[in-house]
Amino acid sequence: MADTTDHSSPLFETYARADLAFERGSGVWLETRDGRRYMDFGGGIAVNCLGHAHPHLVETLKAQAEKLWHVSNLYEIPDQRRMAERLTAATFADRAFFANSGAEAVECAIKTARRYHYVNGAPERYRILTFEGAFHGRTLATIAAGGQKKYLEGYGPKVDGFDQLPFGDHDALREAAAGPEVAAILIEPIQGEGGIRSVPPMCLTGLRELCDTLGILLIYDEVQTGVGRTGKFFAYQHSGAAPDILASAKGIGGGFPLGVCLATEAAASGMTPGSHGTTYGGSPLAMAVGNAVLDVVLEEGFLDHVRDMSLQMKQSLASLSDRYPDVIEAVRGEGLLIGLKAKVPNVELVAQMRENGLLAVPAGDNVVRLLPPLNVTADEVRQAMDRIETAVSALSLGNRRKSA
């Protein structure tokens, strides 16, 4: 692939960006400055859960922007309490801490787990067990938690306290979890960056039982899977195996930077005044938008729609996989977090989709992620499937031979 980096730009050269600049968006559609239109099935990497310029979010943001943006957590922020009450009422949790991003939410989850053991007389319990292929963020602690060499390289010694285990190795997990320094297990119910690899519900149930037996905490990273993305409000609800702590972000702000760490009363017992904080997290502006997202996602019937659109997409994609097995090996995922395990390089498939007016996102294990708005319509799904089929067909060996 050609180097498209603009070396004349004053920006850090940390991104290999596509040569696209968008001017405006509406629902599933994005439009470039020169008028080209694309169906956005990347969603800002699972962030724009209600698409672009959703009317309720726009009006809420405008109204709040004219009143109050930021005051800091030195003062009461009523919409923080309201959003926390709504999140805890809809989940396992009793407590919520608001941040600005997924990495911050995961950092809070890690600190909450360690503080729990500290205040309960076991300060030696600080190690967190994680899994190969995971992605937990880009801070020094969260890249250590993820353990991927490509993110760790060049940043000095790896932050101590994280032990990666093979994905799906139950014996290794049981042995490691029994260690006297283990504080918690941190896992994504579905690995997003790792290639839409799902943890079976029975395995999450087993993790819950293991943590209870050993007196350690279970942490879910639902930064990408939360807020309706999998057809449930949070992905853990498919299994019923509730965590002690959960980190979420991305879709919870509908495009506005927002993260949250949820926890049970017991798990949050160490998070006393002064033990953790944030300057921007939970601002009036963020809370207004976050509550507006919940107005839509928690509305009766909304998650039914997500599951219906998921079924429509998966049926179409399964047919595509049957007809073009040289391009698509398998269809993965839950709800509208869908992965295409590709036979061709995933970046080539993403590029071909883009050529046909549809945006998608590459992931690990040679997977292409499809992350449409949760309110995508059946007609929009049909249009998207037509564009994806055109892209897949163009990469199929049979069609390449015909055109040779």
PDB file of C-alpha atoms in Angstrom, residues 114-349:
ATOM      1  CA  ARG A 114      -6.579  -2.978  43.054  1.00  0.00           C
ATOM      2  CA  ARG A 115      -8.028  -0.572  45.637  1.00  0.00           C
ATOM      3  CA  TYR A 116     -10.686  -3.139  46.538  1.00  0.00           C
ATOM      4  CA  HIS A 117      -8.045  -5.608  47.667  1.00  0.00           C
ATOM      5  CA  TYR A 118      -5.962  -2.872  49.301  1.00  0.00           C
ATOM      6  CA  VAL A 119      -8.771  -1.671  51.565  1.00  0.00           C
ATOM      7  CA  ASN A 120      -9.741  -5.258  52.324  1.00  0.00           C
ATOM      8  CA  GLY A 121      -6.318  -6.074  53.735  1.00  0.00           C
ATOM      9  CA  ALA A 122      -4.682  -7.737  50.724  1.00  0.00           C
ATOM     10  CA  PRO A 123      -2.447  -5.091  49.098  1.00  0.00           C
ATOM     11  CA  GLU A 124      -0.332  -7.862  47.560  1.00  0.00           C
ATOM     12  CA  ARG A 125      -3.242  -8.619  45.224  1.00  0.00           C
ATOM     13  CA  TYR A 126      -2.593  -6.252  42.322  1.00  0.00           C
ATOM     14  CA  ARG A 127      -1.964  -8.421  39.255  1.00  0.00           C
ATOM     15  CA  ILE A 128      -4.569  -8.473  36.485  1.00  0.00           C
ATOM     16  CA  LEU A 129      -5.005 -11.468  34.173  1.00  0.00           C
ATOM     17  CA  THR A 130      -5.744 -10.585  30.546  1.00  0.00           C
ATOM     18  CA  PHE A 131      -5.891 -12.485  27.250  1.00  0.00           C
ATOM     19  CA  GLU A 132      -3.847 -12.586  24.073  1.00  0.00           C
ATOM     20  CA  GLY A 133      -5.444 -10.619  21.248  1.00  0.00           C
ATOM     21  CA  ALA A 134      -7.054  -8.146  23.639  1.00  0.00           C
ATOM     22  CA  PHE A 135      -7.090  -4.389  23.166  1.00  0.00           C
ATOM     23  CA  HIS A 136      -7.730  -2.209  26.213  1.00  0.00           C
ATOM     24  CA  GLY A 137      -6.463   1.238  25.182  1.00  0.00           C
ATOM     25  CA  ARG A 138      -3.337   3.262  24.418  1.00  0.00           C
ATOM     26  CA  THR A 139      -2.126   4.483  27.822  1.00  0.00           C
ATOM     27  CA  LEU A 140       0.964   2.865  29.322  1.00  0.00           C
ATOM     28  CA  ALA A 141      -1.155   0.737  31.653  1.00  0.00           C
ATOM     29  CA  THR A 142      -3.727  -0.291  29.069  1.00  0.00           C
ATOM     30  CA  ILE A 143      -1.158  -1.269  26.425  1.00  0.00           C
ATOM     31  CA  ALA A 144       0.448  -3.404  29.130  1.00  0.00           C
ATOM     32  CA  ALA A 145      -2.953  -4.933  29.812  1.00  0.00           C
ATOM     33  CA  GLY A 146      -3.453  -5.651  26.106  1.00  0.00           C
ATOM     34  CA  GLY A 147       0.046  -7.047  25.825  1.00  0.00           C
ATOM     35  CA  GLN A 148       0.381  -6.640  22.060  1.00  0.00           C
ATOM     36  CA  LYS A 149       4.001  -6.136  21.038  1.00  0.00           C
ATOM     37  CA  LYS A 150       3.197  -3.654  18.268  1.00  0.00           C
ATOM     38  CA  TYR A 151       1.659  -1.255  20.808  1.00  0.00           C
ATOM     39  CA  LEU A 152       4.315  -1.805  23.507  1.00  0.00           C
ATOM     40  CA  GLU A 153       7.401  -1.418  21.334  1.00  0.00           C
ATOM     41  CA  GLY A 154       9.528   1.656  21.992  1.00  0.00           C
ATOM     42  CA  TYR A 155       7.870   2.864  25.189  1.00  0.00           C
ATOM     43  CA  GLY A 156      10.316   1.504  27.727  1.00  0.00           C
ATOM     44  CA  PRO A 157       9.654  -1.176  30.339  1.00  0.00           C
ATOM     45  CA  LYS A 158       6.176  -2.644  30.263  1.00  0.00           C
ATOM     46  CA  VAL A 159       4.040  -1.514  33.199  1.00  0.00           C
ATOM     47  CA  ASP A 160       4.092  -4.312  35.760  1.00  0.00           C
ATOM     48  CA  GLY A 161       1.053  -6.130  37.030  1.00  0.00           C
ATOM     49  CA  PHE A 162      -0.474  -7.685  33.899  1.00  0.00           C
ATOM     50  CA  ASP A 163      -0.226 -11.318  32.824  1.00  0.00           C
ATOM     51  CA  GLN A 164      -1.481 -12.372  29.370  1.00  0.00           C
ATOM     52  CA  LEU A 165      -2.980 -15.825  28.930  1.00  0.00           C
ATOM     53  CA  PRO A 166      -3.772 -17.718  25.707  1.00  0.00           C
ATOM     54  CA  PHE A 167      -7.301 -17.052  24.469  1.00  0.00           C
ATOM     55  CA  GLY A 168      -9.459 -20.060  25.366  1.00  0.00           C
ATOM     56  CA  ASP A 169      -6.855 -21.966  27.452  1.00  0.00           C
ATOM     57  CA  HIS A 170      -8.934 -22.905  30.506  1.00  0.00           C
ATOM     58  CA  ASP A 171      -6.178 -24.854  32.258  1.00  0.00           C
ATOM     59  CA  ALA A 172      -3.713 -21.965  32.037  1.00  0.00           C
ATOM     60  CA  LEU A 173      -6.404 -19.607  33.321  1.00  0.00           C
ATOM     61  CA  ARG A 174      -7.270 -21.725  36.358  1.00  0.00           C
ATOM     62  CA  GLU A 175      -3.602 -22.122  37.277  1.00  0.00           C
ATOM     63  CA  ALA A 176      -2.811 -18.426  36.909  1.00  0.00           C
ATOM     64  CA  ALA A 177      -5.963 -17.234  38.706  1.00  0.00           C
ATOM     65  CA  ALA A 178      -4.978 -19.188  41.833  1.00  0.00           C
ATOM     66  CA  GLY A 179      -1.855 -17.054  42.255  1.00  0.00           C
ATOM     67  CA  PRO A 180      -1.651 -15.151  45.567  1.00  0.00           C
ATOM     68  CA  GLU A 181      -1.059 -11.778  43.866  1.00  0.00           C
ATOM     69  CA  VAL A 182      -4.011 -11.916  41.449  1.00  0.00           C
ATOM     70  CA  ALA A 183      -6.586  -9.166  41.915  1.00  0.00           C
ATOM     71  CA  ALA A 184      -8.845  -9.604  38.908  1.00  0.00           C
ATOM     72  CA  ILE A 185      -9.503 -11.036  35.464  1.00  0.00           C
ATOM     73  CA  LEU A 186     -10.019  -8.464  32.688  1.00  0.00           C
ATOM     74  CA  ILE A 187     -11.718  -9.644  29.502  1.00  0.00           C
ATOM     75  CA  GLU A 188     -13.684  -8.386  26.511  1.00  0.00           C
ATOM     76  CA  PRO A 189     -16.872 -10.479  26.051  1.00  0.00           C
ATOM     77  CA  ILE A 190     -16.143 -10.053  22.337  1.00  0.00           C
ATOM     78  CA  GLN A 191     -12.672  -9.027  21.216  1.00  0.00           C
ATOM     79  CA  GLY A 192     -13.194  -6.144  18.802  1.00  0.00           C
ATOM     80  CA  GLU A 193      -9.704  -5.127  17.674  1.00  0.00           C
ATOM     81  CA  GLY A 194      -8.699  -8.774  18.081  1.00  0.00           C
ATOM     82  CA  GLY A 195     -10.983  -9.880  15.245  1.00  0.00           C
ATOM     83  CA  ILE A 196     -14.575 -10.108  16.600  1.00  0.00           C
ATOM     84  CA  ARG A 197     -13.708 -13.191  18.659  1.00  0.00           C
ATOM     85  CA  SER A 198     -16.546 -14.017  21.049  1.00  0.00           C
ATOM     86  CA  VAL A 199     -16.162 -15.592  24.460  1.00  0.00           C
ATOM     87  CA  PRO A 200     -18.889 -18.283  24.690  1.00  0.00           C
ATOM     88  CA  PRO A 201     -21.544 -17.557  27.350  1.00  0.00           C
ATOM     89  CA  MET A 202     -20.646 -20.755  29.218  1.00  0.00           C
ATOM     90  CA  CYS A 203     -17.034 -19.529  29.481  1.00  0.00           C
ATOM     91  CA  LEU A 204     -18.151 -16.195  30.957  1.00  0.00           C
ATOM     92  CA  THR A 205     -20.276 -18.138  33.446  1.00  0.00           C
ATOM     93  CA  GLY A 206     -17.204 -20.210  34.263  1.00  0.00           C
ATOM     94  CA  LEU A 207     -15.146 -17.066  34.788  1.00  0.00           C
ATOM     95  CA  ARG A 208     -17.764 -15.712  37.170  1.00  0.00           C
ATOM     96  CA  GLU A 209     -17.692 -18.925  39.192  1.00  0.00           C
ATOM     97  CA  LEU A 210     -13.888 -19.013  39.221  1.00  0.00           C
ATOM     98  CA  CYS A 211     -13.646 -15.432  40.485  1.00  0.00           C
ATOM     99  CA  ASP A 212     -16.200 -16.107  43.217  1.00  0.00           C
ATOM    100  CA  THR A 213     -14.328 -19.217  44.323  1.00  0.00           C
ATOM    101  CA  LEU A 214     -10.950 -17.459  44.497  1.00  0.00           C
ATOM    102  CA  GLY A 215     -12.147 -14.130  45.877  1.00  0.00           C
ATOM    103  CA  ILE A 216     -10.957 -12.105  42.887  1.00  0.00           C
ATOM    104  CA  LEU A 217     -12.862  -9.608  40.759  1.00  0.00           C
ATOM    105  CA  LEU A 218     -14.226 -10.000  37.241  1.00  0.00           C
ATOM    106  CA  ILE A 219     -13.812  -6.966  34.960  1.00  0.00           C
ATOM    107  CA  TYR A 220     -15.428  -6.652  31.545  1.00  0.00           C
ATOM    108  CA  ASP A 221     -14.058  -4.286  28.932  1.00  0.00           C
ATOM    109  CA  GLU A 222     -17.225  -3.308  27.059  1.00  0.00           C
ATOM    110  CA  VAL A 223     -15.806  -0.191  25.467  1.00  0.00           C
ATOM    111  CA  GLN A 224     -16.787  -1.478  22.022  1.00  0.00           C
ATOM    112  CA  THR A 225     -19.534  -3.976  22.864  1.00  0.00           C
ATOM    113  CA  GLY A 226     -21.652  -1.822  25.175  1.00  0.00           C
ATOM    114  CA  VAL A 227     -24.711   0.392  24.766  1.00  0.00           C
ATOM    115  CA  GLY A 228     -26.715  -1.843  22.455  1.00  0.00           C
ATOM    116  CA  ARG A 229     -23.990  -2.783  19.966  1.00  0.00           C
ATOM    117  CA  THR A 230     -24.527  -6.551  20.398  1.00  0.00           C
ATOM    118  CA  GLY A 231     -28.331  -6.446  20.635  1.00  0.00           C
ATOM    119  CA  LYS A 232     -28.325  -6.278  24.435  1.00  0.00           C
ATOM    120  CA  PHE A 233     -27.648  -3.118  26.437  1.00  0.00           C
ATOM    121  CA  PHE A 234     -24.320  -4.693  27.428  1.00  0.00           C
ATOM    122  CA  ALA A 235     -22.846  -7.843  25.903  1.00  0.00           C
ATOM    123  CA  TYR A 236     -22.510  -9.654  29.246  1.00  0.00           C
ATOM    124  CA  GLN A 237     -26.309  -9.782  29.389  1.00  0.00           C
ATOM    125  CA  HIS A 238     -26.306 -12.497  26.717  1.00  0.00           C
ATOM    126  CA  SER A 239     -24.716 -14.834  29.274  1.00  0.00           C
ATOM    127  CA  GLY A 240     -26.180 -13.491  32.508  1.00  0.00           C
ATOM    128  CA  ALA A 241     -22.687 -13.679  34.024  1.00  0.00           C
ATOM    129  CA  ALA A 242     -22.438 -10.220  35.564  1.00  0.00           C
ATOM    130  CA  PRO A 243     -19.049  -8.682  36.343  1.00  0.00           C
ATOM    131  CA  ASP A 244     -17.917  -6.798  39.434  1.00  0.00           C
ATOM    132  CA  ILE A 245     -16.585  -3.926  37.316  1.00  0.00           C
ATOM    133  CA  LEU A 246     -17.287  -2.867  33.726  1.00  0.00           C
ATOM    134  CA  ALA A 247     -15.639  -0.238  31.515  1.00  0.00           C
ATOM    135  CA  SER A 248     -17.564   1.298  28.620  1.00  0.00           C
ATOM    136  CA  ALA A 249     -17.191   4.206  26.204  1.00  0.00           C
ATOM    137  CA  LYS A 250     -17.501   4.667  22.413  1.00  0.00           C
ATOM    138  CA  GLY A 251     -21.261   4.411  21.741  1.00  0.00           C
ATOM    139  CA  ILE A 252     -22.253   5.776  25.133  1.00  0.00           C
ATOM    140  CA  GLY A 253     -21.605   9.320  23.910  1.00  0.00           C
ATOM    141  CA  GLY A 254     -22.950   8.833  20.392  1.00  0.00           C
ATOM    142  CA  GLY A 255     -19.902  10.680  19.026  1.00  0.00           C
ATOM    143  CA  PHE A 256     -19.169  12.895  22.044  1.00  0.00           C
ATOM    144  CA  PRO A 257     -16.101  11.794  24.110  1.00  0.00           C
ATOM    145  CA  LEU A 258     -17.486   9.882  27.089  1.00  0.00           C
ATOM    146  CA  GLY A 259     -16.523   6.846  29.107  1.00  0.00           C
ATOM    147  CA  VAL A 260     -17.797   5.210  32.270  1.00  0.00           C
ATOM    148  CA  CYS A 261     -16.618   2.690  34.836  1.00  0.00           C
ATOM    149  CA  LEU A 262     -19.478   0.779  36.464  1.00  0.00           C
ATOM    150  CA  ALA A 263     -19.066  -1.305  39.621  1.00  0.00           C
ATOM    151  CA  THR A 264     -20.927  -3.055  42.388  1.00  0.00           C
ATOM    152  CA  GLU A 265     -21.061  -1.410  45.794  1.00  0.00           C
ATOM    153  CA  ALA A 266     -18.525  -3.911  47.155  1.00  0.00           C
ATOM    154  CA  ALA A 267     -16.081  -3.562  44.244  1.00  0.00           C
ATOM    155  CA  ALA A 268     -16.164   0.242  44.486  1.00  0.00           C
ATOM    156  CA  SER A 269     -15.626   0.260  48.254  1.00  0.00           C
ATOM    157  CA  GLY A 270     -12.021   1.428  47.932  1.00  0.00           C
ATOM    158  CA  MET A 271     -12.806   4.415  45.734  1.00  0.00           C
ATOM    159  CA  THR A 272     -13.028   6.987  48.512  1.00  0.00           C
ATOM    160  CA  PRO A 273     -12.603  10.788  48.252  1.00  0.00           C
ATOM    161  CA  GLY A 274      -9.259  11.666  46.687  1.00  0.00           C
ATOM    162  CA  SER A 275      -8.477   8.144  45.470  1.00  0.00           C
ATOM    163  CA  HIS A 276      -9.301   8.915  41.828  1.00  0.00           C
ATOM    164  CA  GLY A 277     -10.421  11.880  39.787  1.00  0.00           C
ATOM    165  CA  THR A 278     -10.791  13.613  36.443  1.00  0.00           C
ATOM    166  CA  THR A 279     -10.912  17.233  35.321  1.00  0.00           C
ATOM    167  CA  TYR A 280     -13.207  16.906  32.317  1.00  0.00           C
ATOM    168  CA  GLY A 281     -15.020  13.636  32.978  1.00  0.00           C
ATOM    169  CA  GLY A 282     -18.763  13.864  33.500  1.00  0.00           C
ATOM    170  CA  SER A 283     -19.058  17.493  32.380  1.00  0.00           C
ATOM    171  CA  PRO A 284     -22.535  19.005  31.962  1.00  0.00           C
ATOM    172  CA  LEU A 285     -22.086  18.909  28.175  1.00  0.00           C
ATOM    173  CA  ALA A 286     -21.050  15.241  28.148  1.00  0.00           C
ATOM    174  CA  MET A 287     -23.820  14.228  30.521  1.00  0.00           C
ATOM    175  CA  ALA A 288     -26.487  15.975  28.474  1.00  0.00           C
ATOM    176  CA  VAL A 289     -25.428  14.076  25.349  1.00  0.00           C
ATOM    177  CA  GLY A 290     -24.980  10.781  27.218  1.00  0.00           C
ATOM    178  CA  ASN A 291     -28.468  10.999  28.649  1.00  0.00           C
ATOM    179  CA  ALA A 292     -29.805  11.781  25.172  1.00  0.00           C
ATOM    180  CA  VAL A 293     -28.186   8.576  23.870  1.00  0.00           C
ATOM    181  CA  LEU A 294     -29.861   6.618  26.670  1.00  0.00           C
ATOM    182  CA  ASP A 295     -33.213   8.213  25.794  1.00  0.00           C
ATOM    183  CA  VAL A 296     -33.003   6.425  22.438  1.00  0.00           C
ATOM    184  CA  VAL A 297     -31.167   3.186  23.247  1.00  0.00           C
ATOM    185  CA  LEU A 298     -33.245   2.393  26.346  1.00  0.00           C
ATOM    186  CA  GLU A 299     -36.527   3.088  24.547  1.00  0.00           C
ATOM    187  CA  GLU A 300     -38.800   0.039  24.374  1.00  0.00           C
ATOM    188  CA  GLY A 301     -38.245  -1.958  21.205  1.00  0.00           C
ATOM    189  CA  PHE A 302     -34.929  -0.328  20.236  1.00  0.00           C
ATOM    190  CA  LEU A 303     -32.773  -3.367  20.991  1.00  0.00           C
ATOM    191  CA  ASP A 304     -35.295  -5.593  19.206  1.00  0.00           C
ATOM    192  CA  HIS A 305     -34.602  -3.518  16.106  1.00  0.00           C
ATOM    193  CA  VAL A 306     -30.840  -4.011  16.524  1.00  0.00           C
ATOM    194  CA  ARG A 307     -31.322  -7.780  16.674  1.00  0.00           C
ATOM    195  CA  ASP A 308     -33.621  -7.718  13.618  1.00  0.00           C
ATOM    196  CA  MET A 309     -31.088  -5.763  11.559  1.00  0.00           C
ATOM    197  CA  SER A 310     -28.343  -8.096  12.744  1.00  0.00           C
ATOM    198  CA  LEU A 311     -30.267 -11.121  11.505  1.00  0.00           C
ATOM    199  CA  GLN A 312     -30.856  -9.474   8.135  1.00  0.00           C
ATOM    200  CA  MET A 313     -27.166  -8.628   7.768  1.00  0.00           C
ATOM    201  CA  LYS A 314     -25.914 -12.028   8.892  1.00  0.00           C
ATOM    202  CA  GLN A 315     -28.227 -13.896   6.532  1.00  0.00           C
ATOM    203  CA  SER A 316     -27.032 -11.786   3.601  1.00  0.00           C
ATOM    204  CA  LEU A 317     -23.385 -12.117   4.589  1.00  0.00           C
ATOM    205  CA  ALA A 318     -23.678 -15.888   5.083  1.00  0.00           C
ATOM    206  CA  SER A 319     -25.029 -16.151   1.548  1.00  0.00           C
ATOM    207  CA  LEU A 320     -22.130 -14.031   0.334  1.00  0.00           C
ATOM    208  CA  SER A 321     -19.660 -16.300   2.129  1.00  0.00           C
ATOM    209  CA  ASP A 322     -21.232 -19.359   0.476  1.00  0.00           C
ATOM    210  CA  ARG A 323     -20.965 -17.799  -2.979  1.00  0.00           C
ATOM    211  CA  TYR A 324     -17.493 -16.286  -2.596  1.00  0.00           C
ATOM    212  CA  PRO A 325     -15.574 -18.663  -0.323  1.00  0.00           C
ATOM    213  CA  ASP A 326     -12.285 -17.474  -1.826  1.00  0.00           C
ATOM    214  CA  VAL A 327     -12.915 -14.011  -0.339  1.00  0.00           C
ATOM    215  CA  ILE A 328     -14.925 -14.587   2.866  1.00  0.00           C
ATOM    216  CA  GLU A 329     -14.072 -17.446   5.198  1.00  0.00           C
ATOM    217  CA  ALA A 330     -16.586 -16.808   8.002  1.00  0.00           C
ATOM    218  CA  VAL A 331     -19.064 -14.342   9.500  1.00  0.00           C
ATOM    219  CA  ARG A 332     -18.617 -13.493  13.182  1.00  0.00           C
ATOM    220  CA  GLY A 333     -20.132 -11.349  15.894  1.00  0.00           C
ATOM    221  CA  GLU A 334     -23.272 -10.409  17.767  1.00  0.00           C
ATOM    222  CA  GLY A 335     -25.859  -7.758  17.019  1.00  0.00           C
ATOM    223  CA  LEU A 336     -24.385  -5.029  14.843  1.00  0.00           C
ATOM    224  CA  LEU A 337     -20.810  -5.857  15.799  1.00  0.00           C
ATOM    225  CA  ILE A 338     -20.104  -8.050  12.788  1.00  0.00           C
ATOM    226  CA  GLY A 339     -16.814  -9.365  11.455  1.00  0.00           C
ATOM    227  CA  LEU A 340     -15.946 -10.852   8.093  1.00  0.00           C
ATOM    228  CA  LYS A 341     -13.012 -13.232   8.381  1.00  0.00           C
ATOM    229  CA  ALA A 342     -11.361 -12.659   5.015  1.00  0.00           C
ATOM    230  CA  LYS A 343      -9.362 -14.956   2.733  1.00  0.00           C
ATOM    231  CA  VAL A 344      -7.873 -11.945   0.946  1.00  0.00           C
ATOM    232  CA  PRO A 345      -5.937  -9.297   2.942  1.00  0.00           C
ATOM    233  CA  ASN A 346      -8.516  -7.456   5.017  1.00  0.00           C
ATOM    234  CA  VAL A 347      -7.118  -4.047   4.046  1.00  0.00           C
ATOM    235  CA  GLU A 348      -7.771  -4.911   0.394  1.00  0.00           C
ATOM    236  CA  LEU A 349     -11.385  -5.784   1.187  1.00  0.00           C
TER     237      LEU A 349
END
